[in-house]
Each structure stands twice: as C-alpha cells, then as structure tokens.
Amino acid sequence: MTYRPKNTKERILHRLKIAQGHLKKVSQMVEDDIYCIDILHQSQAVRRAIEEIDNLILETHLKGCVSEAISKGKKDEAIAEVMNVFKKSN
Amino acid sequence: MTYRPKNTKERILHRLKIAQGHLKKVSQMVEDDIYCIDILHQSQAVRRAIEEIDNLILETHLKGCVSEAISKGKKDEAIAEVMNVFKKSN
Amino acid sequence: MTYRPKNTKERILHRLKIAQGHLKKVSQMVEDDIYCIDILHQSQAVRRAIEEIDNLILETHLKGCVSEAISKGKKDEAIAEVMNVFKKSN
Amino acid sequence: MTYRPKNTKERILHRLKIAQGHLKKVSQMVEDDIYCIDILHQSQAVRRAIEEIDNLILETHLKGCVSEAISKGKKDEAIAEVMNVFKKSN
C-alpha cells in the first residue's frame, strides 16, 4: 500500500531537507532578533514549501494506492481517507 | 522595531525546535515507506504547529511594533505590512 | 460524467441556498454599520459553509467520475483535475 | 466603533453584491448538472472573492477602530479580537 516511484521519493526527501534548512533559518532569525515581518515571510515560505511537498505526496497516493483500491472495488475507505486529509488542509 | 518579551522569544524558539523535530520525523517516515496518509497527517500537524508559531509572532508584533507605530502616527506602513502577511497566509 | 445521487444534489442545493441567505446577511450588516469584527465572523462562517459544500461536491466527484475514470484506465487527467482543485483550495 | 469611509463601505457592498450573484450561479450550475470540477472552480472563486472582501474590512478595521483603541491605550482587547479573526481564517 505504499507505492512511491523511486525518483518521487527522492524528490520528496530532497525538498523536505531544504524545508528543514529553511525552518532552521527561521529559528536563527528569531534568535538574532530580526524584524518580525521578515521572520513571518520566511516562515510562511516554509509552510508553502511543506504544502507543496504534501501535494506531491497526495498526488502519488491518488495515482498509486487510491487507484489500486478503486480498481479492486474498495473505493470507500480510500476516498474517506483522502477527504479527511483534504478537510484538515483547508 | 523588534520588541519581543524575553519569555515570548524563548517560547517561540522552543516551539520551533519541536517543529523541526517533527519535520525531521516526516523525512524519516518517507524514508521508511510509511503509508502516505499517515505521512500527510504528520506533515499537516507540522504546518499547523508553524502556523501557531506565526500567530504568536504576529500577536507580539501587533502589541509591540504596530502599536508603537500607531502611537507615533505612522500607522499606514505598519498596517500595510500586516495585511500583506495576512493575505499570504489565507 | 456528472453523476450525483439525487439526494446529494438536493442537499448541496439546500446548503447553497442557506449560504446565499447568510451572505445576504453580511451585506445587511455592512449596510447597518455593524461592528467590523462581527461582520468578519459572519463572513468567515459563510466561507466555511461554502468550503463544506465544496468538500461534499469533491467527495461525490471522487466516488463517481474519478472512480469511473480510474476503472477505465484513464486516471491521469481525472487526478490532475482533482489536484488542481486541491492546490487552489489550500 | 464602526468607522468606515463612505466609499470603502460602498466598495464592500458592491463586491458583496457581485459575490452573491456568483454564488447564485453555483446553485444554477448544480441545478443544471454541470461537471463537478467546473462547479468547484466557480465556487472557489466565490470564496476567494469573499476572502478579499474580508481583507478589505479587516484593513479598514485596523486603520480605524484598532488604531483608535491603541491611541487610547486600550490595545489588548482590540488586538485579541483581530487575532481571533486571523486564527479562524487560516
């Protein structure tokens, strides 16, 4: 149930590494008493980056696990899970 | 222009450290081929945690820099900056 | 391509009618110079109501059109459309 | 406590009227069994339009009531109200 093409997995891991670096930079900015608004812009950029990673994971999930579940006639649980993620992300 | 009470700063740094740990866990989950939906829930929790940190930074900013700017009759730029953050965060 | 169970359609139309009434109330509140914060709470409630309607439409779409497309081996376009909606809604 | 420049008020009312028209169109699209994805795009556009109206109301509120409250040394409640709106809108 965890099909992820190797290069997508690597892409996700690479982006997560970058997001971690940027989140660390937010801490450094707070530590250095940088102007709040500049910190907020950096922090919002991190959130958007994680959001894009989440979209990539979700798309892979729809193309893999969800498509497989639907083909096997087991769509209800798979769709309920996706809707649950979707609602939380709004 | 960067008034932040010492304990608020420490609270923000503490929460950012926790968020960094949780984001690292997302990477580990991807590395370990954990089920996508479980990764997404963890990742969404990280985003919400950063969002709450941002709210704390913004509140501090409104009580400090923005209030000061308004008292000095310089409200326009301060409010434009806040609205800019607000619009991006929607 | 537009499968929607009759009672879901009726539920969606009913909720949309309510949302329209609440949005009209926002106009009335602005007209009557009600306190901005109270207007914003009413307006945010309207947005959340529309968001819930959208979730219902999306769920129906996943269970109907998307499942059908996947069963027919035509998943790519169907998933791209859903991801497009999802990204805009973030 | 409800300062709103006359032309801002009119602008807000004008935009709300347009949003009402577009929301009514969503109902019509559901009624006519239009393709779900097209309905969702229309509906998301309505939400974004209301969001922009909210931003305009909030900006007016910050420039009017909040600035006045801060000048009078009563910032805490005014800022708490704004943060409350902000948190709900995330």
XYZ file of C-alpha atoms in Angstrom, chain D:
90
model
C -16.501 51.992 16.883
C -17.638 51.390 13.305
C -15.683 53.898 11.262
C -15.787 53.014 7.602
C -15.137 55.648 4.945
C -18.220 56.015 2.806
C -16.558 54.918 -0.414
C -14.996 51.847 1.250
C -18.437 50.860 2.507
C -19.846 51.247 -0.976
C -16.989 49.254 -2.451
C -17.599 46.453 0.052
C -21.338 46.410 -0.669
C -20.697 46.407 -4.406
C -18.317 43.455 -4.148
C -20.687 41.552 -1.866
C -23.441 42.018 -4.445
C -21.183 40.531 -7.129
C -20.218 37.611 -4.841
C -23.927 36.944 -4.237
C -24.511 36.793 -7.970
C -21.635 34.353 -8.436
C -22.811 32.160 -5.565
C -26.254 32.060 -7.166
C -24.543 30.912 -10.363
C -23.008 27.985 -8.419
C -26.533 26.882 -7.495
C -27.596 27.146 -11.114
C -24.609 25.046 -12.210
C -25.514 22.336 -9.673
C -29.145 22.501 -10.809
C -28.041 22.083 -14.451
C -25.758 19.087 -13.654
C -22.640 20.895 -14.849
C -19.370 18.942 -14.477
C -18.309 18.908 -10.762
C -14.814 20.271 -11.419
C -16.257 23.323 -13.196
C -18.641 23.928 -10.295
C -15.733 23.677 -7.836
C -13.701 26.260 -9.759
C -16.650 28.670 -9.699
C -17.263 28.027 -6.026
C -13.592 28.516 -5.121
C -13.677 31.830 -6.986
C -16.619 32.928 -4.812
C -14.692 32.001 -1.656
C -11.658 33.955 -2.827
C -13.861 36.962 -3.610
C -15.373 36.879 -0.097
C -11.865 36.497 1.332
C -10.762 39.645 -0.467
C -13.798 41.488 0.870
C -12.858 40.287 4.370
C -9.328 41.597 3.866
C -10.738 44.989 2.924
C -12.980 45.032 6.011
C -10.067 43.977 8.232
C -7.756 46.638 6.790
C -10.404 49.306 7.389
C -10.847 47.977 10.918
C -7.090 48.153 11.632
C -6.878 51.713 10.297
C -9.991 52.814 12.165
C -11.125 51.087 15.344
C -7.856 49.326 16.204
C -5.704 52.416 15.684
C -8.125 54.440 17.782
C -8.115 51.810 20.564
C -4.301 51.732 20.572
C -4.084 55.537 20.711
C -6.374 55.431 23.753
C -4.135 52.838 25.442
C -6.729 50.078 25.033
C -4.839 47.805 22.718
C -5.264 44.404 24.390
C -8.903 43.710 23.582
C -8.644 45.189 20.072
C -5.626 43.008 19.246
C -7.227 39.900 20.782
C -10.251 40.392 18.503
C -8.078 40.745 15.414
C -6.003 37.673 16.324
C -9.221 35.732 16.815
C -10.359 36.584 13.278
C -6.897 35.847 11.947
C -6.702 32.402 13.552
C -10.122 31.393 12.232
C -9.204 32.490 8.741
C -6.091 30.319 8.480
